[in-house]
CSV table of N, CA and C in Angstrom, one decimal:
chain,number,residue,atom,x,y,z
A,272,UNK,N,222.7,69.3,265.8
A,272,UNK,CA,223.3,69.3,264.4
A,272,UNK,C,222.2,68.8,263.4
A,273,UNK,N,221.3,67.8,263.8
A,273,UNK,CA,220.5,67.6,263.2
A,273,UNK,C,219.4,68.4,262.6
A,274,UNK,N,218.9,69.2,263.4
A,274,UNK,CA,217.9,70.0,263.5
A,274,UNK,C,218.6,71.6,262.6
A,275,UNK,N,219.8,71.4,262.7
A,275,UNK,CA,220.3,72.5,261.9
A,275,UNK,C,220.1,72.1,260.4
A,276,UNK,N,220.5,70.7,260.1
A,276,UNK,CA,221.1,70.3,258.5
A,276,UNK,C,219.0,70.4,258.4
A,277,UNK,N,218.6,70.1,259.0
A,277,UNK,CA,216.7,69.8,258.7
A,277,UNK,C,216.6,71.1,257.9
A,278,UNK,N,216.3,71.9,259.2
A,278,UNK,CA,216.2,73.8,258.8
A,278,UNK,C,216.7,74.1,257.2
A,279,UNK,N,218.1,73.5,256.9
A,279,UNK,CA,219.0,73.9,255.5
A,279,UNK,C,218.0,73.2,254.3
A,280,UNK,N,217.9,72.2,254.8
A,280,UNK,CA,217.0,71.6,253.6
A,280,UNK,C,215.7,72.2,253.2
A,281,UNK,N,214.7,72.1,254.2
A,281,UNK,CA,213.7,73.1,254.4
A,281,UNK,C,213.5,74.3,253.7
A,282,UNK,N,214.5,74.9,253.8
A,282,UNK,CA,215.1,76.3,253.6
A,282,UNK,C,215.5,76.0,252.0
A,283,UNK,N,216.3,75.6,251.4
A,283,UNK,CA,216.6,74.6,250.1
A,283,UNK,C,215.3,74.3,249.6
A,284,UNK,N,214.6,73.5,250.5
A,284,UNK,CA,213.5,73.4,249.4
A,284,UNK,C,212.6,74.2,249.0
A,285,UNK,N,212.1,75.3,249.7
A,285,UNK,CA,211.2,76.2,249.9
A,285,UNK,C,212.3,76.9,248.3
A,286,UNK,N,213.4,77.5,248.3
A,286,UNK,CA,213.5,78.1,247.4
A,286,UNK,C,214.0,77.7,246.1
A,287,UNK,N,213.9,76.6,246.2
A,287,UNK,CA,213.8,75.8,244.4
A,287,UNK,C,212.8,76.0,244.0
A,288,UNK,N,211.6,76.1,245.1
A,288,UNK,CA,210.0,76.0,244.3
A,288,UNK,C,209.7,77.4,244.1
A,289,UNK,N,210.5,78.3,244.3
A,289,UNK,CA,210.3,79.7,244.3
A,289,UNK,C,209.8,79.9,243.1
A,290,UNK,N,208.3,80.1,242.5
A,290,UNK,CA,208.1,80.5,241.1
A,290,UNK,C,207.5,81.9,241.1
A,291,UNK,N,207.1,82.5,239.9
A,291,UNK,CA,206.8,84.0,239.8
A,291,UNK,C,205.5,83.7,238.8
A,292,UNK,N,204.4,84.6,239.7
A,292,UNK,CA,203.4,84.3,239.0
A,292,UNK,C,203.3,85.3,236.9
A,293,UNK,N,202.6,84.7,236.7
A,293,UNK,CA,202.5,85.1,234.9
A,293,UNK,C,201.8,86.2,234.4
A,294,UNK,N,200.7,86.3,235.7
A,294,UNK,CA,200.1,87.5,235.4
A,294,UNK,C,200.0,88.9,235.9
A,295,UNK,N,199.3,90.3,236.4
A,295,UNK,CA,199.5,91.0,237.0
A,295,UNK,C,199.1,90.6,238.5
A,296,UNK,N,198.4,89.9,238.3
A,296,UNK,CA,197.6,90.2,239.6
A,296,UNK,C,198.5,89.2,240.5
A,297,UNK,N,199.1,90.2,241.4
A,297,UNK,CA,200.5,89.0,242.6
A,297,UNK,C,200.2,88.8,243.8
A,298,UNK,N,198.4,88.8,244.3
A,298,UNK,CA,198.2,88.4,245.6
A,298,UNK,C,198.2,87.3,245.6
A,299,UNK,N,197.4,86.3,246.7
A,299,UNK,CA,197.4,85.6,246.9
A,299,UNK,C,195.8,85.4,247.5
A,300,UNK,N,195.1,85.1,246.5
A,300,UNK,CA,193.6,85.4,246.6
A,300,UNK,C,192.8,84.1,246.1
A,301,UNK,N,191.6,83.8,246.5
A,301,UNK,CA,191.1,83.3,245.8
A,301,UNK,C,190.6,82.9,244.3
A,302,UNK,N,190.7,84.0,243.6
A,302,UNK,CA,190.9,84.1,242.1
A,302,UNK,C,192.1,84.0,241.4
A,303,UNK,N,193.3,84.0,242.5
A,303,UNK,CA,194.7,83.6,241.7
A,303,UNK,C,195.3,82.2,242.1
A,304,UNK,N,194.3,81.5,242.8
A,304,UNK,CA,195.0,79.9,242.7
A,304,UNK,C,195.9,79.7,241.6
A,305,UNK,N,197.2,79.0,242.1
A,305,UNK,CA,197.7,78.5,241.5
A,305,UNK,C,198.6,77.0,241.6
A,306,UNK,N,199.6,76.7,240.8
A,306,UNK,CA,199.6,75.3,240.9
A,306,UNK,C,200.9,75.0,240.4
A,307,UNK,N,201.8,74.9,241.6
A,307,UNK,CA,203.4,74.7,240.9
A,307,UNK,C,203.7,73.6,240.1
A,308,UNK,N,204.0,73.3,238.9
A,308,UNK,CA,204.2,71.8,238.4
A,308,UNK,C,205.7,71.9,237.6
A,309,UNK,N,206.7,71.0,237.5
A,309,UNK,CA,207.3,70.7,237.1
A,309,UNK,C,207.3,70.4,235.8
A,310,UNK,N,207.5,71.0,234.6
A,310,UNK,CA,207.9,71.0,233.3
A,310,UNK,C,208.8,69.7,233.3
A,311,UNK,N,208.2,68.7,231.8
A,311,UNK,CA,208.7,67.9,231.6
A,311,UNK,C,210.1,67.7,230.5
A,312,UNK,N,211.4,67.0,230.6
A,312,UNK,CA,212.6,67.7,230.3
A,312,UNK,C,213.6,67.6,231.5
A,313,UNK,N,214.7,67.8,231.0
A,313,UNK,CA,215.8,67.5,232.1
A,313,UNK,C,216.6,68.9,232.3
A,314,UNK,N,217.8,69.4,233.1
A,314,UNK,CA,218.2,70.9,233.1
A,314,UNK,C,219.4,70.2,233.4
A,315,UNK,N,221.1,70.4,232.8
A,315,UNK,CA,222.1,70.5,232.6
A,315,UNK,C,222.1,70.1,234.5
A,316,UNK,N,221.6,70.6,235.5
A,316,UNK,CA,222.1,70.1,236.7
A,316,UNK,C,220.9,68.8,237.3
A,317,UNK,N,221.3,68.1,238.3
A,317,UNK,CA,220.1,67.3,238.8
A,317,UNK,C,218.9,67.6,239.4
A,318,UNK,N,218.5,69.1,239.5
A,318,UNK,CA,216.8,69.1,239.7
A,318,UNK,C,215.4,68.8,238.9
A,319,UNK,N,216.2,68.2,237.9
A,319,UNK,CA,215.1,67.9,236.5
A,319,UNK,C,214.1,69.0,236.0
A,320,UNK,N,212.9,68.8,235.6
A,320,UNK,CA,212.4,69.8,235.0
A,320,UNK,C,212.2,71.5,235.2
A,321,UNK,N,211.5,72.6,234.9
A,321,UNK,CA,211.7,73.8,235.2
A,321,UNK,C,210.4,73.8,235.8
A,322,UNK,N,210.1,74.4,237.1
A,322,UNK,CA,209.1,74.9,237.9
A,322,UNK,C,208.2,75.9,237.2
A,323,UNK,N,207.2,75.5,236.8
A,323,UNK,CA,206.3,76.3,236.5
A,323,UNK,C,205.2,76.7,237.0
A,324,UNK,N,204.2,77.5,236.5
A,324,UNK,CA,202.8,77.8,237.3
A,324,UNK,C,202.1,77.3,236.3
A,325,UNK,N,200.8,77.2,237.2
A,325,UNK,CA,199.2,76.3,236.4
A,325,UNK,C,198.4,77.1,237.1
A,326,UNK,N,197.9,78.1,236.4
A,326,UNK,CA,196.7,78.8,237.0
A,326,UNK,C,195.0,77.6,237.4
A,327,UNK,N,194.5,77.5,238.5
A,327,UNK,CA,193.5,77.1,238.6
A,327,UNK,C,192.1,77.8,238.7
A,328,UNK,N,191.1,77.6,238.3
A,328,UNK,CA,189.8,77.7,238.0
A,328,UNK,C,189.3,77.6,239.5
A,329,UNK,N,188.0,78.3,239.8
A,329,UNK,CA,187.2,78.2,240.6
A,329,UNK,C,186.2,77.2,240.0
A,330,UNK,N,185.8,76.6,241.2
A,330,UNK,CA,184.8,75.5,241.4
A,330,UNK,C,183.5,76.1,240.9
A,331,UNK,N,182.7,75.2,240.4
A,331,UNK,CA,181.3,76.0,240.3
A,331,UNK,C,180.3,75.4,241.7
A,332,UNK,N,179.3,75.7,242.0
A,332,UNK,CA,178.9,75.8,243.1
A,332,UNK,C,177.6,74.2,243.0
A,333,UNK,N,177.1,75.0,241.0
A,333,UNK,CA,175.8,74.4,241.0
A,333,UNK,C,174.4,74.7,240.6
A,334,UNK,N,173.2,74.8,240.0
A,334,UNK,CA,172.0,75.1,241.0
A,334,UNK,C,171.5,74.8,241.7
A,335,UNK,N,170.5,75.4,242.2
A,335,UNK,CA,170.1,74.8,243.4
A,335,UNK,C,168.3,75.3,243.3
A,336,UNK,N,167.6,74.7,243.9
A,336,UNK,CA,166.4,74.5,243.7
A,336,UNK,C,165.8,76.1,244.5
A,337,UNK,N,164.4,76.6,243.7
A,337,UNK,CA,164.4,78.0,244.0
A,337,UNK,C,163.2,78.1,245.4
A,338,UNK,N,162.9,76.6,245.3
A,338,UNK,CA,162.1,76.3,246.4
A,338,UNK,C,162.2,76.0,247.5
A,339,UNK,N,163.0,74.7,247.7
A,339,UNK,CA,163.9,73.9,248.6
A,339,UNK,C,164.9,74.6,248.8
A,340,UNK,N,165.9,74.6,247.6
A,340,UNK,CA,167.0,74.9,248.4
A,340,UNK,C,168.2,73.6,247.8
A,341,UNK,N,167.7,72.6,247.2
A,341,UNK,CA,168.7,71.7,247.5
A,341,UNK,C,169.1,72.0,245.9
A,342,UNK,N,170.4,71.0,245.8
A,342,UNK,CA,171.0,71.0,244.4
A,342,UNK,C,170.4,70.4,243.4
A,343,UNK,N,170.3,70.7,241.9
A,343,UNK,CA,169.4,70.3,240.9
A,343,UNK,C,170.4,68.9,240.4
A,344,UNK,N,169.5,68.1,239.9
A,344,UNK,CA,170.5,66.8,239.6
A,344,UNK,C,170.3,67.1,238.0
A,345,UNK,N,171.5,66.3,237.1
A,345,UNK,CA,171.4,66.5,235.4
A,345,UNK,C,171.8,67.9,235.1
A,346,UNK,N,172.3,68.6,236.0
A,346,UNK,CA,172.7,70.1,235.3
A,346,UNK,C,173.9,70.3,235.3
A,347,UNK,N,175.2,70.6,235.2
A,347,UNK,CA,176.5,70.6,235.3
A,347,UNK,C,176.9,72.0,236.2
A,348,UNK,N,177.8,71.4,236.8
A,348,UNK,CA,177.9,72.7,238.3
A,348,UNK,C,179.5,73.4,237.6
A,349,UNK,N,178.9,74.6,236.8
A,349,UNK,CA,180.1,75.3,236.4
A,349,UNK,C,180.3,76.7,237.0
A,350,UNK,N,181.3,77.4,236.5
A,350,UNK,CA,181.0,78.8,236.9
A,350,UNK,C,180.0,79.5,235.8
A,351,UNK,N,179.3,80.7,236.2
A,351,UNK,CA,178.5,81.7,235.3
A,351,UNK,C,178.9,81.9,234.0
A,352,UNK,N,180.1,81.9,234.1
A,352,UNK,CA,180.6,82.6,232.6
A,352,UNK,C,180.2,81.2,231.3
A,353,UNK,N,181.0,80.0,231.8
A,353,UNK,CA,180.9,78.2,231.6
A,353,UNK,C,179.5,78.3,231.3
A,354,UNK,N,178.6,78.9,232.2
A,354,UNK,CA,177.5,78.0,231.9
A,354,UNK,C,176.7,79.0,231.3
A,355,UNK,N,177.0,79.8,230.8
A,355,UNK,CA,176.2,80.9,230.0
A,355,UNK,C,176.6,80.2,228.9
A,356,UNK,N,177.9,79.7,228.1
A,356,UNK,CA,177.9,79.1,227.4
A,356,UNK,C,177.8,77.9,226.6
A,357,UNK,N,176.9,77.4,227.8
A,357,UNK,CA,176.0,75.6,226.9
A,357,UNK,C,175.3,76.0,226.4
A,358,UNK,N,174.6,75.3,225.4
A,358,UNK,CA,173.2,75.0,225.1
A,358,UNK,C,172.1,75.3,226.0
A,359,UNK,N,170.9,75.4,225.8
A,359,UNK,CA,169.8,75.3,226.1
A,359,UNK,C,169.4,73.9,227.0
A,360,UNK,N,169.8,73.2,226.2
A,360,UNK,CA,169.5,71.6,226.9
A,360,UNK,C,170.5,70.9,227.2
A,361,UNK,N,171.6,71.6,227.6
A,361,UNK,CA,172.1,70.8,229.0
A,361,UNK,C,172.1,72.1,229.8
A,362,UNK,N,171.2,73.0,230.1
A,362,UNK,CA,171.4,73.5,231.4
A,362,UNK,C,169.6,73.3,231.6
A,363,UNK,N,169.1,72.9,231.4
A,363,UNK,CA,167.8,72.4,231.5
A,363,UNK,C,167.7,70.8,231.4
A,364,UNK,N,166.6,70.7,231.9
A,364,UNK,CA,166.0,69.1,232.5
A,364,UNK,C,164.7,69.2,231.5
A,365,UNK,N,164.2,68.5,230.8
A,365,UNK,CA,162.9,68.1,230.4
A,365,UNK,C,161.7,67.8,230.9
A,366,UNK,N,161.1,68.9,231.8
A,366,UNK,CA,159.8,68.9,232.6
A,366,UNK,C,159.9,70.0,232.5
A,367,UNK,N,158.4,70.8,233.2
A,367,UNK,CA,158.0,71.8,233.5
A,367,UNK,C,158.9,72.5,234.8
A,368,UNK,N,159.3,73.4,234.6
A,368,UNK,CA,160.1,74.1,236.1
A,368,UNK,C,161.6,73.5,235.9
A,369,UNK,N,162.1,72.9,234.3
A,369,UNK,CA,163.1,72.0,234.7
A,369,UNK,C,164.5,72.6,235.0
A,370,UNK,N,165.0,73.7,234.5
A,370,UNK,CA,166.3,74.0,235.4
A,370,UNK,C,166.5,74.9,236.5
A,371,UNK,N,165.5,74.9,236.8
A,371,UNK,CA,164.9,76.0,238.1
A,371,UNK,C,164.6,74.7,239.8
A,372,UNK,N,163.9,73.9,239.1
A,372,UNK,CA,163.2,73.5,240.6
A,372,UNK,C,163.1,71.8,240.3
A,373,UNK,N,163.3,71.3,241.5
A,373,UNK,CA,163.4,69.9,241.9
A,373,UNK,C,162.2,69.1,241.3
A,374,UNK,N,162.4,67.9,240.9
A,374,UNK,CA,161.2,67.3,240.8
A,374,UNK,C,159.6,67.0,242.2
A,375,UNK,N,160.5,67.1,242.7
A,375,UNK,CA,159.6,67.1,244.5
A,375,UNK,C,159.2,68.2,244.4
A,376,UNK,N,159.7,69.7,244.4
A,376,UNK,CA,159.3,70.8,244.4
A,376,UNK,C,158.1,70.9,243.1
A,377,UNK,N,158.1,70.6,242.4
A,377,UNK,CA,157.2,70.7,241.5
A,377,UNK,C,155.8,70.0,241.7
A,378,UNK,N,156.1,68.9,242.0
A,378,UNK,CA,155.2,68.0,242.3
A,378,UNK,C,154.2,68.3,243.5
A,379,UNK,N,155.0,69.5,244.4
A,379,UNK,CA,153.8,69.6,245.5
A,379,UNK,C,153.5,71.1,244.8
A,380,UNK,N,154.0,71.8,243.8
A,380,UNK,CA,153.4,72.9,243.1
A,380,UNK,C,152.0,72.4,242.7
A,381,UNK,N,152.6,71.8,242.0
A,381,UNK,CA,150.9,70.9,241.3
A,381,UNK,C,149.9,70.2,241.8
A,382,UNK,N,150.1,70.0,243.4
A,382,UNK,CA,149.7,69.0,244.4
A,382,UNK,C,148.7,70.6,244.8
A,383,UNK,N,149.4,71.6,245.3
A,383,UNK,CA,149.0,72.7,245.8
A,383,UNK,C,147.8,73.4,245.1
A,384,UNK,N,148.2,73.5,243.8
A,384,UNK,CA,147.2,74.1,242.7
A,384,UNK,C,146.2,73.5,242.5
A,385,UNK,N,146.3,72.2,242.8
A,385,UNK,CA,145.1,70.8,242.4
A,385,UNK,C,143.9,71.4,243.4
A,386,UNK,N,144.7,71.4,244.4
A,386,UNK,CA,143.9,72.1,245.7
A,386,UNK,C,143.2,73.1,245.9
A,387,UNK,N,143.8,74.3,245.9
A,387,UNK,CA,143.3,75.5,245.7
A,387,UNK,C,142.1,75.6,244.9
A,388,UNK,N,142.5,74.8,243.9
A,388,UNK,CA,141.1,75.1,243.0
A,388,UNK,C,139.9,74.2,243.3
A,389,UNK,N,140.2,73.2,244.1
A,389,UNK,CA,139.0,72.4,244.7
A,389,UNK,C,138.6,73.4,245.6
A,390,UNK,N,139.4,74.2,246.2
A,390,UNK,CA,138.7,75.3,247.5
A,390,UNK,C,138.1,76.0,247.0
A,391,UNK,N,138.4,76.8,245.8
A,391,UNK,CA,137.3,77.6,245.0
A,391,UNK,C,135.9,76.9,244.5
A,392,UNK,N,136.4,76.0,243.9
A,392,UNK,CA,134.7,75.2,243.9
A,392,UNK,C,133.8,75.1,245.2
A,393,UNK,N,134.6,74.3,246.0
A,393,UNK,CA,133.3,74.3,247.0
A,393,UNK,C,133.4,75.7,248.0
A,394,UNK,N,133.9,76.3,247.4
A,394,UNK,CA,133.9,78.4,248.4
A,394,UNK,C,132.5,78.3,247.3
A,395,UNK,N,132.4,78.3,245.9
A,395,UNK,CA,131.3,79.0,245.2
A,395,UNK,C,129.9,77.9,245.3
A,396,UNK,N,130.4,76.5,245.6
A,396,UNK,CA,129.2,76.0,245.7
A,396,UNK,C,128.1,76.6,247.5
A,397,UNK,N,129.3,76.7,248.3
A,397,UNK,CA,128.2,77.1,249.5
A,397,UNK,C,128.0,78.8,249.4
A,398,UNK,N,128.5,79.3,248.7
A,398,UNK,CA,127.7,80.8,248.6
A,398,UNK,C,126.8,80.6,247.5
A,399,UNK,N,126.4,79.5,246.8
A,399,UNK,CA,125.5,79.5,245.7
A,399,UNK,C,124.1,79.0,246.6
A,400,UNK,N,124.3,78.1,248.0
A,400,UNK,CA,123.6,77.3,248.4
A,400,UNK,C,123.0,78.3,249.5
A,401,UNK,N,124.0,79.4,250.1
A,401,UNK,CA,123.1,80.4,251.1
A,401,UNK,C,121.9,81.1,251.3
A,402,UNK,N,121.8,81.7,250.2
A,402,UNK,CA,121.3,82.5,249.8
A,402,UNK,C,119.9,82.2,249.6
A,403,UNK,N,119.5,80.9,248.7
A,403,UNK,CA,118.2,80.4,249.1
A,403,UNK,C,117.7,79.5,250.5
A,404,UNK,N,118.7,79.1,251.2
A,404,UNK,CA,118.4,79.5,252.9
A,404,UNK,C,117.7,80.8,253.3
A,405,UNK,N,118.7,81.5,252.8
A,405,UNK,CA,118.2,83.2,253.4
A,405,UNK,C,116.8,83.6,253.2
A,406,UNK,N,116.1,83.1,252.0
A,406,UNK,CA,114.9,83.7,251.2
A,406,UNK,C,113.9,82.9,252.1
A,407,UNK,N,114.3,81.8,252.3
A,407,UNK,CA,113.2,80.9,253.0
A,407,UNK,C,112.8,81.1,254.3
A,408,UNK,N,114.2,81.7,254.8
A,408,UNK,CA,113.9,81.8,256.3
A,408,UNK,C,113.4,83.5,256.2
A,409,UNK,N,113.7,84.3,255.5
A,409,UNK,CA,112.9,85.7,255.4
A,409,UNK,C,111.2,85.3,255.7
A,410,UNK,N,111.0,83.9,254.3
A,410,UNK,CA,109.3,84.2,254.1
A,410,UNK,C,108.8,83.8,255.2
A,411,UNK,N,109.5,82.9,256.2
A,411,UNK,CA,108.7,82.1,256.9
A,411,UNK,C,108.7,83.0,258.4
A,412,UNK,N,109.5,84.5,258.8
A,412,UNK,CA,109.4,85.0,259.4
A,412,UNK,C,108.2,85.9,259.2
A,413,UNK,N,107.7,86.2,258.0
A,413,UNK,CA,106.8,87.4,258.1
A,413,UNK,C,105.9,86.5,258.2
């Protein structure tokens, strides 16, 4: 008997919360989240307010670093649409590479380039220094 009156309620309560969504779209999708809330106000019987819907928003994800990989800190993690419309400077950081790439990622950019170009110097200082090798060891053969 118990397990019958349970079922009744169950049953009861599933269809008080029965709401109808507001817009066309009546799946049940990740772009139609929704959100039953109770309207505030009383109704002539004791269920109190009227069952309504609350459409919900997708999460935003974020950036994320184009190097690493990891998430950018100081940028606000909205959806595309949201975040096409800030400002300039809050979807940017104040450095070079700033709403694109991590401070660490940048730092071995610049770490990297420092380099490279020391390898070019001394690439051009030993083909500058060969060459009069070469001449010396030509004259001293003939």
């Amino acid at each position: 008997v118990s397990t019958q009156s349970t079922w009744d309620y169950n049953r009861i309560k599933r269809m008080i919360r029965r709401v109808h969504y507001r817009r066309k779209h009546t799946y049940r999708t990740a772009s139609n989240k929704v959100r039953v809330v109770k309207t505030p106000g009383t109704l002539p019987s004791h269920l109190g307010g009227q069952l309504t819907i609350q459409y919900r928003f997708k999460k935003g994800k974020g950036q994320v670093c184009g190097d690493t990989g990891a998430k950018l800190q100081g940028i606000p993690h909205l959806r595309p649409k949201a975040f096409k419309r800030l400002s300039k400077t809050k979807k940017t950081v104040a450095r070079p590479y700033g709403g694109t790439r991590t401070a660490e990622a940048v730092k071995t950019r610049i770490i990297r380039a420092f380099l490279l170009e020391e390898l070019k110097e001394l690439k051009k200082m030993k083909t500058v220094k060969k060459p009069k090798d070469k001449k010396k060891s030509k004259t001293s053969k003939k």
